CSV table of C-alpha atoms and ligand atoms in Angstrom, one decimal:
chain,number,residue,atom,x,y,z
A,1,MET,CA,-0.3,-0.2,0.1
A,2,LYS,CA,1.1,3.4,-0.4
A,3,ASN,CA,2.1,5.8,2.4
A,4,GLU,CA,-0.7,7.9,3.8
A,5,LYS,CA,0.1,11.2,4.2
A,6,PRO,CA,0.3,12.9,8.1
A,7,ALA,CA,-3.4,13.0,9.1
A,8,GLU,CA,-3.0,16.2,11.0
A,9,LYS,CA,-3.4,19.9,10.2
A,10,PRO,CA,0.0,21.8,9.3
A,11,LYS,CA,1.5,24.3,11.3
A,12,LEU,CA,1.0,23.0,14.7
A,13,GLY,CA,3.9,22.4,17.5
A,14,ILE,CA,5.2,18.7,17.5
A,15,THR,CA,3.8,17.7,20.8
A,16,THR,CA,0.0,19.1,19.7
A,17,ALA,CA,0.9,17.3,16.1
A,18,LEU,CA,2.1,14.2,17.9
A,19,LEU,CA,-0.6,14.5,20.7
A,20,HIS,CA,-3.6,14.7,18.6
A,21,SER,CA,-2.4,12.8,15.5
A,22,ASP,CA,-4.7,9.6,15.9
A,23,ARG,CA,-7.9,11.7,16.6
A,24,PHE,CA,-7.2,14.0,13.3
A,25,GLY,CA,-7.0,10.5,11.4
A,26,LYS,CA,-10.7,9.9,12.6
A,27,PRO,CA,-9.9,6.5,14.4
A,28,GLU,CA,-12.4,3.7,15.2
A,29,HIS,CA,-15.4,4.8,17.6
A,30,GLY,CA,-13.8,8.5,18.1
A,31,SER,CA,-10.9,6.6,20.2
A,32,LEU,CA,-8.4,9.1,21.4
A,33,HIS,CA,-5.8,6.1,20.5
A,34,LYS,CA,-5.3,4.3,17.3
A,35,PRO,CA,-6.6,0.8,18.5
A,36,ILE,CA,-4.1,-2.3,18.4
A,37,HIS,CA,-5.2,-4.2,15.6
A,38,THR,CA,-3.9,-7.7,15.8
A,39,SER,CA,-5.6,-9.5,12.6
A,40,ILE,CA,-2.6,-10.5,10.0
A,41,ALA,CA,-5.2,-10.6,7.3
A,42,TYR,CA,-8.0,-8.3,6.0
A,43,GLY,CA,-10.8,-9.8,4.2
A,44,TYR,CA,-12.4,-7.8,0.9
A,45,GLU,CA,-15.9,-8.0,-0.4
A,46,LYS,CA,-14.9,-7.6,-4.2
A,47,ALA,CA,-12.4,-9.4,-5.6
A,48,GLU,CA,-11.3,-6.1,-7.3
A,49,ASP,CA,-10.6,-4.4,-4.2
A,50,LEU,CA,-8.5,-7.0,-3.2
A,51,ALA,CA,-6.5,-6.9,-6.7
A,52,ALA,CA,-6.4,-3.1,-6.4
A,53,VAL,CA,-4.4,-3.6,-3.4
A,54,PHE,CA,-2.4,-6.2,-4.5
A,55,GLN,CA,-1.6,-4.2,-7.6
A,56,ASN,CA,-0.8,-0.9,-5.8
A,57,ARG,CA,-3.9,1.2,-7.1
A,58,LYS,CA,-5.5,1.3,-3.8
A,59,LYS,CA,-4.8,1.9,-0.2
A,60,GLY,CA,-5.8,-0.8,1.9
A,61,TYR,CA,-4.2,-3.9,4.0
A,62,ALA,CA,-3.5,-7.3,2.6
A,63,TYR,CA,-1.3,-8.9,5.1
A,64,ALA,CA,0.1,-7.5,8.3
A,65,ARG,CA,3.8,-8.6,7.4
A,66,GLN,CA,4.4,-5.2,5.0
A,67,ALA,CA,1.0,-3.0,6.5
A,68,ASN,CA,-1.0,-2.8,9.7
A,69,PRO,CA,-3.3,0.1,10.8
A,70,THR,CA,-1.9,0.6,14.3
A,71,VAL,CA,1.4,0.6,12.8
A,72,THR,CA,0.1,3.0,10.0
A,73,ALA,CA,-0.6,5.8,12.8
A,74,VAL,CA,2.9,5.5,13.7
A,75,GLU,CA,4.2,6.0,10.4
A,76,ALA,CA,2.0,9.0,10.1
A,77,GLN,CA,3.6,10.5,13.5
A,78,VAL,CA,7.4,9.6,12.2
A,79,THR,CA,6.5,11.6,8.9
A,80,THR,CA,5.1,14.4,11.2
A,81,LEU,CA,8.3,14.7,13.2
A,82,GLU,CA,10.6,14.5,10.4
A,83,GLN,CA,8.6,16.7,7.8
A,84,GLY,CA,9.1,14.1,5.2
A,85,VAL,CA,6.7,12.6,2.6
A,86,GLY,CA,6.0,9.5,4.0
A,87,THR,CA,7.9,6.9,6.5
A,88,ILE,CA,8.2,2.9,6.6
A,89,CYS,CA,8.0,1.4,10.2
A,90,PHE,CA,10.2,-1.7,11.2
A,91,SER,CA,10.8,-3.9,14.4
A,92,THR,CA,14.0,-2.3,15.3
A,93,GLY,CA,16.3,0.5,14.5
A,94,MET,CA,18.7,-2.1,12.7
A,95,ALA,CA,15.6,-3.8,10.7
A,96,ALA,CA,15.2,-0.3,9.1
A,97,ILE,CA,18.9,0.1,8.3
A,98,GLY,CA,19.2,-3.3,6.9
A,99,ALA,CA,16.2,-3.1,4.5
A,100,LEU,CA,17.6,0.3,3.4
A,101,PHE,CA,20.6,-1.3,2.2
A,102,PHE,CA,18.9,-4.4,0.6
A,103,ALA,CA,16.1,-2.4,-0.9
A,104,PHE,CA,18.3,0.2,-2.8
A,105,LEU,CA,21.7,-1.4,-3.3
A,106,ARG,CA,23.1,-4.2,-5.9
A,107,LYS,CA,26.3,-6.3,-6.2
A,108,GLY,CA,29.3,-3.9,-7.3
A,109,ASP,CA,27.8,-0.7,-5.5
A,110,HIS,CA,29.8,1.0,-3.0
A,111,ILE,CA,29.0,2.8,0.0
A,112,VAL,CA,30.5,5.4,2.1
A,113,ALA,CA,29.9,5.4,6.0
A,114,SER,CA,30.9,7.5,8.8
A,115,ARG,CA,33.8,5.9,10.6
A,116,TYR,CA,32.0,7.0,13.8
A,117,LEU,CA,28.7,4.7,13.7
A,118,PHE,CA,26.8,2.6,15.8
A,119,GLY,CA,28.7,-0.7,16.4
A,120,ASN,CA,26.0,-2.6,15.2
A,121,THR,CA,25.4,-0.5,12.1
A,122,ALA,CA,29.2,-0.8,11.4
A,123,SER,CA,29.2,-4.7,11.8
A,124,LEU,CA,26.1,-5.0,9.4
A,125,LEU,CA,28.1,-2.7,6.8
A,126,SER,CA,30.9,-5.3,7.3
A,127,THR,CA,28.7,-8.1,6.1
A,128,LEU,CA,27.4,-6.3,2.9
A,129,ASP,CA,31.3,-5.7,2.4
A,130,VAL,CA,32.0,-9.6,1.9
A,131,MET,CA,28.6,-10.2,0.0
A,132,GLY,CA,29.9,-8.2,-2.7
A,133,ILE,CA,28.7,-4.4,-1.8
A,134,GLU,CA,32.1,-2.2,-1.1
A,135,VAL,CA,32.0,-0.1,2.1
A,136,SER,CA,34.7,2.8,2.9
A,137,PHE,CA,34.8,4.3,6.5
A,138,ALA,CA,35.4,8.0,6.4
A,139,ASP,CA,36.0,10.6,9.1
A,140,ALA,CA,32.4,12.1,8.3
A,141,THR,CA,33.4,15.5,10.8
A,142,GLU,CA,34.7,16.8,7.5
A,143,ALA,CA,32.7,16.7,4.0
A,144,GLY,CA,36.0,16.9,2.5
A,145,LEU,CA,37.0,13.5,3.9
A,146,VAL,CA,33.9,11.9,3.0
A,147,GLU,CA,34.5,13.3,-0.9
A,148,ALA,CA,37.8,11.4,-1.0
A,149,ALA,CA,35.9,8.3,-0.3
A,150,LEU,CA,33.7,8.5,-3.3
A,151,ARG,CA,34.0,6.3,-6.0
A,152,PRO,CA,32.2,6.1,-9.3
A,153,GLU,CA,30.3,3.4,-7.8
A,154,THR,CA,29.0,4.9,-4.9
A,155,LYS,CA,25.7,5.0,-4.3
A,156,MET,CA,24.9,5.8,-0.9
A,157,VAL,CA,26.5,8.1,2.2
A,158,MET,CA,25.6,7.1,5.9
A,159,VAL,CA,26.0,9.2,8.8
A,160,GLU,CA,24.8,9.7,11.9
A,161,THR,CA,23.9,12.9,13.9
A,162,ILE,CA,25.9,12.9,17.0
A,163,ALA,CA,28.2,9.9,17.3
A,164,ASN,CA,28.1,7.4,20.5
A,165,PRO,CA,30.3,7.4,22.6
A,166,VAL,CA,32.4,10.2,21.9
A,167,THR,CA,29.9,12.9,20.2
A,168,GLN,CA,31.1,13.9,17.3
A,169,ILE,CA,29.3,15.9,15.0
A,170,ALA,CA,29.1,15.1,11.4
A,171,ASP,CA,29.4,17.6,8.9
A,172,LEU,CA,25.8,16.9,7.9
A,173,ALA,CA,25.4,20.1,5.8
A,174,GLY,CA,28.7,19.7,3.7
A,175,ILE,CA,28.1,16.1,3.2
A,176,GLY,CA,24.5,17.0,2.2
A,177,GLU,CA,25.9,18.9,-0.6
A,178,LEU,CA,28.2,16.6,-1.6
A,179,CYS,CA,25.5,14.1,-2.1
A,180,ARG,CA,23.2,16.6,-4.1
A,181,LYS,CA,26.2,17.4,-6.6
A,182,HIS,CA,26.8,13.6,-7.1
A,183,ASP,CA,23.4,12.4,-7.1
A,184,LEU,CA,24.1,9.9,-3.8
A,185,ILE,CA,21.3,8.6,-1.5
A,186,TYR,CA,22.4,10.5,1.7
A,187,ILE,CA,21.1,8.3,4.8
A,188,VAL,CA,20.9,10.4,8.4
A,189,ASP,CA,20.3,8.1,11.3
A,190,ASN,CA,18.6,10.8,13.5
A,191,THR,CA,18.2,8.4,16.4
A,192,LEU,CA,20.2,10.8,19.1
A,193,THR,CA,18.8,14.0,18.0
A,194,SER,CA,15.2,12.9,16.6
A,195,GLY,CA,12.9,15.3,14.8
A,196,CYS,CA,12.8,17.3,17.8
A,197,LEU,CA,16.5,18.6,17.4
A,198,PHE,CA,17.6,18.2,14.2
A,199,LEU,CA,15.7,17.9,10.9
A,200,PRO,CA,17.7,15.9,8.3
A,201,LYS,CA,15.5,17.3,5.6
A,202,ASP,CA,17.5,20.7,6.1
A,203,VAL,CA,20.9,19.5,5.1
A,204,HIS,CA,19.3,17.8,2.0
A,205,ALA,CA,19.1,14.4,3.2
A,206,THR,CA,17.1,11.2,1.6
A,207,PHE,CA,16.0,9.5,3.9
A,208,SER,CA,16.4,10.0,8.0
A,209,VAL,CA,16.4,6.8,10.2
A,210,ASN,CA,14.9,6.3,13.7
A,211,SER,CA,15.6,3.7,15.9
A,212,LEU,CA,12.2,4.4,17.6
A,213,SER,CA,13.5,2.0,20.7
A,214,LYS,CA,15.2,5.0,21.6
A,215,HIS,CA,13.8,8.9,22.4
A,216,PHE,CA,10.7,8.2,20.3
A,217,GLY,CA,9.4,5.6,22.4
A,218,GLY,CA,11.8,7.1,25.4
A,219,HIS,CA,10.6,4.4,28.1
A,220,GLY,CA,12.8,1.5,27.4
A,221,ASP,CA,9.5,-0.9,26.6
A,222,ALA,CA,9.3,-1.3,23.2
A,223,LEU,CA,11.8,-1.8,20.0
A,224,GLY,CA,11.2,0.0,16.6
A,225,GLY,CA,12.7,1.8,13.8
A,226,SER,CA,11.8,3.6,10.7
A,227,VAL,CA,12.7,5.2,7.5
A,228,THR,CA,11.6,8.4,6.2
A,229,ASP,CA,12.1,9.5,3.1
A,230,LEU,CA,12.4,13.0,3.2
A,231,GLY,CA,11.5,14.1,-0.3
A,232,ASN,CA,15.1,15.5,-1.7
A,233,PHE,CA,15.9,12.8,-4.1
A,234,ASP,CA,15.1,12.6,-7.7
A,235,TRP,CA,14.1,9.3,-8.4
A,236,THR,CA,13.7,9.4,-11.8
A,237,ARG,CA,17.4,9.6,-11.8
A,238,TYR,CA,18.4,6.5,-9.9
A,239,PRO,CA,19.3,3.5,-11.2
A,240,ASN,CA,18.2,0.8,-8.8
A,241,LEU,CA,14.6,1.0,-8.9
A,242,TYR,CA,12.4,-1.6,-10.3
A,243,ASP,CA,10.1,-0.7,-13.0
A,244,LEU,CA,7.2,-2.2,-11.2
A,245,TYR,CA,7.6,0.4,-8.6
A,246,LYS,CA,7.5,3.2,-10.7
A,247,THR,CA,3.9,3.8,-11.0
A,248,GLY,CA,2.0,6.9,-9.8
A,249,ASP,CA,4.3,10.1,-8.0
A,250,ALA,CA,8.0,9.6,-8.2
A,251,LYS,CA,8.2,10.6,-4.9
A,252,GLN,CA,6.5,7.5,-3.5
A,253,TRP,CA,8.9,5.1,-6.2
A,254,ALA,CA,11.3,4.5,-3.2
A,255,LEU,CA,8.8,4.2,-0.6
A,256,LEU,CA,7.0,1.5,-2.4
A,257,GLN,CA,10.3,-0.2,-3.3
A,258,LEU,CA,11.2,0.0,0.6
A,259,ARG,CA,7.9,-1.3,1.7
A,260,LYS,CA,8.2,-4.2,-0.8
A,261,LYS,CA,11.5,-5.2,-1.0
A,262,GLY,CA,13.0,-4.2,2.7
A,263,LEU,CA,9.7,-4.8,4.7
A,264,ARG,CA,7.5,-7.3,3.0
A,265,ASP,CA,10.4,-9.8,1.5
A,266,PHE,CA,12.7,-9.0,4.9
A,267,GLY,CA,10.1,-9.2,7.2
A,268,GLY,CA,11.5,-7.3,10.1
A,269,THR,CA,7.7,-5.8,10.8
A,270,LEU,CA,6.8,-3.9,13.8
A,271,SER,CA,4.4,-5.4,15.9
A,272,PRO,CA,1.0,-3.3,16.7
A,273,GLU,CA,1.4,-3.8,20.4
A,274,ALA,CA,5.0,-2.4,20.1
A,275,ALA,CA,3.5,0.2,17.9
A,276,HIS,CA,0.8,1.1,20.4
A,277,SER,CA,3.7,1.7,23.3
A,278,LEU,CA,5.9,3.7,20.9
A,279,SER,CA,2.8,5.9,19.9
A,280,ILE,CA,2.1,6.7,23.2
A,281,GLY,CA,5.8,7.2,24.3
A,282,SER,CA,6.1,10.0,21.8
A,283,GLU,CA,3.5,12.0,23.5
A,284,THR,CA,5.8,13.5,25.6
A,285,LEU,CA,9.2,13.1,23.0
A,286,ALA,CA,9.6,16.9,23.1
A,287,LEU,CA,9.1,17.4,26.5
A,288,ARG,CA,11.5,14.5,27.5
A,289,ILE,CA,14.3,15.8,25.3
A,290,GLU,CA,14.0,19.4,26.7
A,291,ARG,CA,14.2,18.2,30.3
A,292,ALA,CA,16.8,15.6,29.5
A,293,CYS,CA,19.0,18.4,27.4
A,294,ASP,CA,18.5,20.4,30.5
A,295,ASN,CA,20.1,17.4,32.6
A,296,ALA,CA,22.8,17.0,30.2
A,297,GLN,CA,24.2,20.6,30.1
A,298,LYS,CA,24.1,20.7,34.1
A,299,LEU,CA,26.0,17.4,34.2
A,300,ALA,CA,28.7,17.8,31.9
A,301,GLU,CA,29.4,21.3,33.5
A,302,ALA,CA,29.7,19.8,36.7
A,303,LEU,CA,31.8,16.8,35.7
A,304,ALA,CA,34.2,19.2,33.5
A,305,GLY,CA,34.7,21.5,36.9
A,306,HIS,CA,35.5,18.1,38.8
A,307,PRO,CA,39.0,17.1,39.5
A,308,LYS,CA,39.0,13.1,39.1
A,309,VAL,CA,37.2,13.9,35.5
A,310,ARG,CA,40.2,14.1,32.9
A,311,ALA,CA,37.9,14.8,29.8
A,312,VAL,CA,33.9,15.5,29.0
A,313,HIS,CA,32.6,15.2,25.7
A,314,TYR,CA,29.5,17.1,25.0
A,315,PRO,CA,28.5,19.2,22.3
A,316,GLY,CA,27.3,21.7,24.6
A,317,LEU,CA,30.5,22.7,26.2
A,318,PRO,CA,32.5,25.3,24.3
A,319,GLY,CA,35.4,23.1,24.3
A,320,HIS,CA,33.7,20.4,21.8
A,321,PRO,CA,35.7,20.3,18.5
A,322,GLN,CA,32.1,20.7,17.0
A,323,TYR,CA,30.8,23.2,19.4
A,324,GLU,CA,29.6,26.0,16.9
A,325,ARG,CA,28.5,23.5,14.3
A,326,THR,CA,26.1,21.9,16.9
A,327,LYS,CA,24.6,25.5,17.5
A,328,ASN,CA,24.1,25.8,14.0
A,329,LEU,CA,22.7,22.6,13.3
A,330,PHE,CA,20.8,21.5,16.6
A,331,CYS,CA,17.8,23.3,18.4
A,332,ARG,CA,20.0,21.5,21.6
A,333,PRO,CA,23.1,19.6,22.0
A,334,GLY,CA,21.5,16.2,22.8
A,335,THR,CA,21.3,14.0,25.8
A,336,LEU,CA,24.6,12.0,25.6
A,337,VAL,CA,27.5,13.0,27.8
A,338,SER,CA,30.4,10.9,28.1
A,339,PHE,CA,33.7,11.5,30.6
A,340,GLU,CA,37.0,10.2,31.2
A,341,LEU,CA,38.6,9.8,34.7
A,342,HIS,CA,42.3,10.9,35.4
A,343,ASP,CA,42.6,7.0,36.9
A,344,ALA,CA,41.3,4.4,34.9
A,345,ALA,CA,41.4,2.1,37.9
A,346,ASP,CA,39.0,4.1,39.6
A,347,THR,CA,35.7,3.6,37.0
A,348,PHE,CA,33.9,0.8,38.4
A,349,ALA,CA,34.2,1.9,41.8
A,350,VAL,CA,32.8,5.0,40.8
A,351,LEU,CA,30.2,3.7,38.9
A,352,ASP,CA,29.2,1.4,41.9
A,353,ARG,CA,28.5,4.3,43.8
A,354,LEU,CA,25.9,5.6,42.0
A,355,GLN,CA,22.4,5.4,43.3
A,356,ILE,CA,20.0,6.7,40.6
A,357,ALA,CA,21.8,6.2,37.1
A,358,ILE,CA,21.7,2.9,36.2
A,359,LEU,CA,24.5,0.5,34.9
A,360,SER,CA,22.8,-0.4,31.6
A,361,SER,CA,23.6,-0.3,27.8
A,362,ASN,CA,20.4,1.5,26.5
A,363,LEU,CA,20.3,4.7,25.1
A,364,GLY,CA,17.2,7.5,25.0
A,365,ASP,CA,15.5,6.2,28.2
A,366,ALA,CA,13.7,8.8,30.5
A,367,ARG,CA,16.1,6.9,33.0
A,368,THR,CA,19.7,7.8,33.3
A,369,LEU,CA,21.7,5.2,32.0
A,370,VAL,CA,25.2,4.7,32.1
A,371,ILE,CA,28.1,2.3,30.8
A,372,PRO,CA,31.9,2.0,31.1
A,373,VAL,CA,32.8,1.8,27.3
A,374,ALA,CA,36.2,0.1,26.8
A,375,GLN,CA,34.9,-3.0,29.1
A,376,THR,CA,31.4,-3.3,27.1
A,377,ILE,CA,30.4,-2.4,24.1
A,378,TYR,CA,33.8,-1.8,22.8
A,379,TRP,CA,35.5,-4.7,24.5
A,380,GLU,CA,35.4,-7.0,21.3
A,381,LEU,CA,37.5,-4.3,19.6
A,382,GLY,CA,40.7,-4.9,21.9
A,383,GLU,CA,42.7,-1.7,23.6
A,384,ALA,CA,44.5,-1.1,20.5
A,385,LYS,CA,41.6,-0.6,18.1
A,386,ARG,CA,40.2,1.3,21.1
A,387,ARG,CA,43.0,3.7,21.3
A,388,ASP,CA,42.6,4.2,17.4
A,389,MET,CA,39.3,5.4,17.9
A,390,GLY,CA,39.7,7.7,20.9
A,391,ILE,CA,37.9,5.5,23.0
A,392,ALA,CA,39.7,5.7,26.6
A,393,GLU,CA,40.3,2.8,28.8
A,394,SER,CA,38.2,5.1,31.7
A,395,LEU,CA,35.3,6.4,29.3
A,396,VAL,CA,31.8,6.4,30.9
A,397,ARG,CA,29.0,7.1,28.6
A,398,VAL,CA,25.9,8.5,30.2
A,399,SER,CA,22.7,8.6,28.5
A,400,VAL,CA,20.9,11.6,30.7
A,401,GLY,CA,17.2,10.9,31.7
A,402,ILE,CA,14.5,13.3,33.1
A,403,GLU,CA,15.3,13.0,36.6
A,404,ASP,CA,15.3,16.2,38.5
A,405,THR,CA,18.4,17.9,37.5
A,406,ALA,CA,19.8,18.2,41.5
A,407,ASP,CA,19.2,14.9,42.2
A,408,LEU,CA,21.2,13.6,39.1
A,409,VAL,CA,24.3,16.0,39.3
A,410,GLY,CA,24.3,15.2,43.2
A,411,ASP,CA,24.5,11.2,42.3
A,412,PHE,CA,27.1,11.7,40.0
A,413,LEU,CA,29.0,14.1,42.2
A,414,GLN,CA,28.9,12.0,45.5
A,415,ALA,CA,29.7,8.6,43.4
A,416,LEU,CA,33.0,10.5,42.0
A,417,ASN,CA,33.8,11.8,45.5
A,418,GLY,CA,33.5,8.6,47.2
B,501,PLP,C1,19.7,1.7,19.2
B,501,PLP,C2,20.6,2.3,17.6
B,501,PLP,C3,20.4,1.8,16.7
B,501,PLP,C4,19.7,0.3,16.4
B,501,PLP,O1,18.4,0.4,16.8
B,501,PLP,P1,17.6,-0.7,17.5
B,501,PLP,O2,16.2,-0.3,17.6
B,501,PLP,O3,18.2,-1.3,18.9
B,501,PLP,O4,17.5,-1.5,16.5
B,501,PLP,C5,20.9,2.5,15.3
B,501,PLP,N1,21.4,3.8,15.2
B,501,PLP,C6,21.4,4.0,16.3
B,501,PLP,C7,22.0,5.8,16.4
B,501,PLP,C8,21.2,3.7,17.7
B,501,PLP,O5,21.6,4.3,18.6
């Protein structure tokens, strides 16, 4: 089926739009939330209608692996948030990213990706590399370094907004210009910023990807992912589209191919139950992000002033290498803070003294979560590679939540003071 346009009226603030989006879509019985539709299959009275849905001539539901009304409602919310043409949701952020690669690349194509990517995305790209789609990693904080990695076979460039865990900020606008000039698909993983803090559409991105498991849902209780077509790419010029999907408005071609080749055939479908949780969570997205950004700034400043702390990485601190870029691109510098201790041997003792922040690996939860990076998510790499990537042995990543500021900052200070 074709993607639905966002249901709500234009020019609303983001919280108003998300909060009322289901109601504007006129759900069943005047229900304020889109109901959780659990049917896998949908019945039709006329064979012609069933055929029209299968042939993409009519909107409708056929089999829930490729579309479900509860999921459609979340797709409309994400489209609103990202100001895109349409969105397709997936079971996880990784399913969304994988579907993009599988739907739009062919053997012999080449991708340039940021060196500072979410670990599982980097791992997925290394799998593509052994399957005949070559991948080059470049330092995306400078568009020139990305440009130097381009080849005649390059089809895609992929970056993240705020890199985890050291918070490098990609040259998002410069890379956008580059991709426009060379007709390349430009994928921006907007998970760490979300449409609340940054619109990839404004830097000429083709697709915005979100792990809805993080800020969007915000409560760490449902997995989901999304891909939004931002309307910037001229799909009549892209060689890897199948004629079958070039029907009607060219703005919809890529979404249709992604829904068929990426979602239907690959099967990473968002469940209606998870879609419901994510949708409820998104109602407070802007409020949570505001509060978490306030907390992150205060925490980063407090950590930077502490004698046991050797370095703090936060794009809202004037010493951050991309401080000015952050101010120009993002509404706020985000909710990810990481820091290093002078004495790496202290790291676990400090973390064990935290009473509010939780030792856990997730991001974008309403609760503050901390993790010692070298000993966990970067353990497999080994010390030499970690040093290459600028990951100190004492690096602690903090996904800042919405706790009361004084409680949160106080917790870190008491843990450091021991
Ligand atoms: C978590 C994350 C993903 C993967 O999302 P899942 O929903 O966990 O599959 C992708 N990109 C970034 C930047 C992430 O933080």
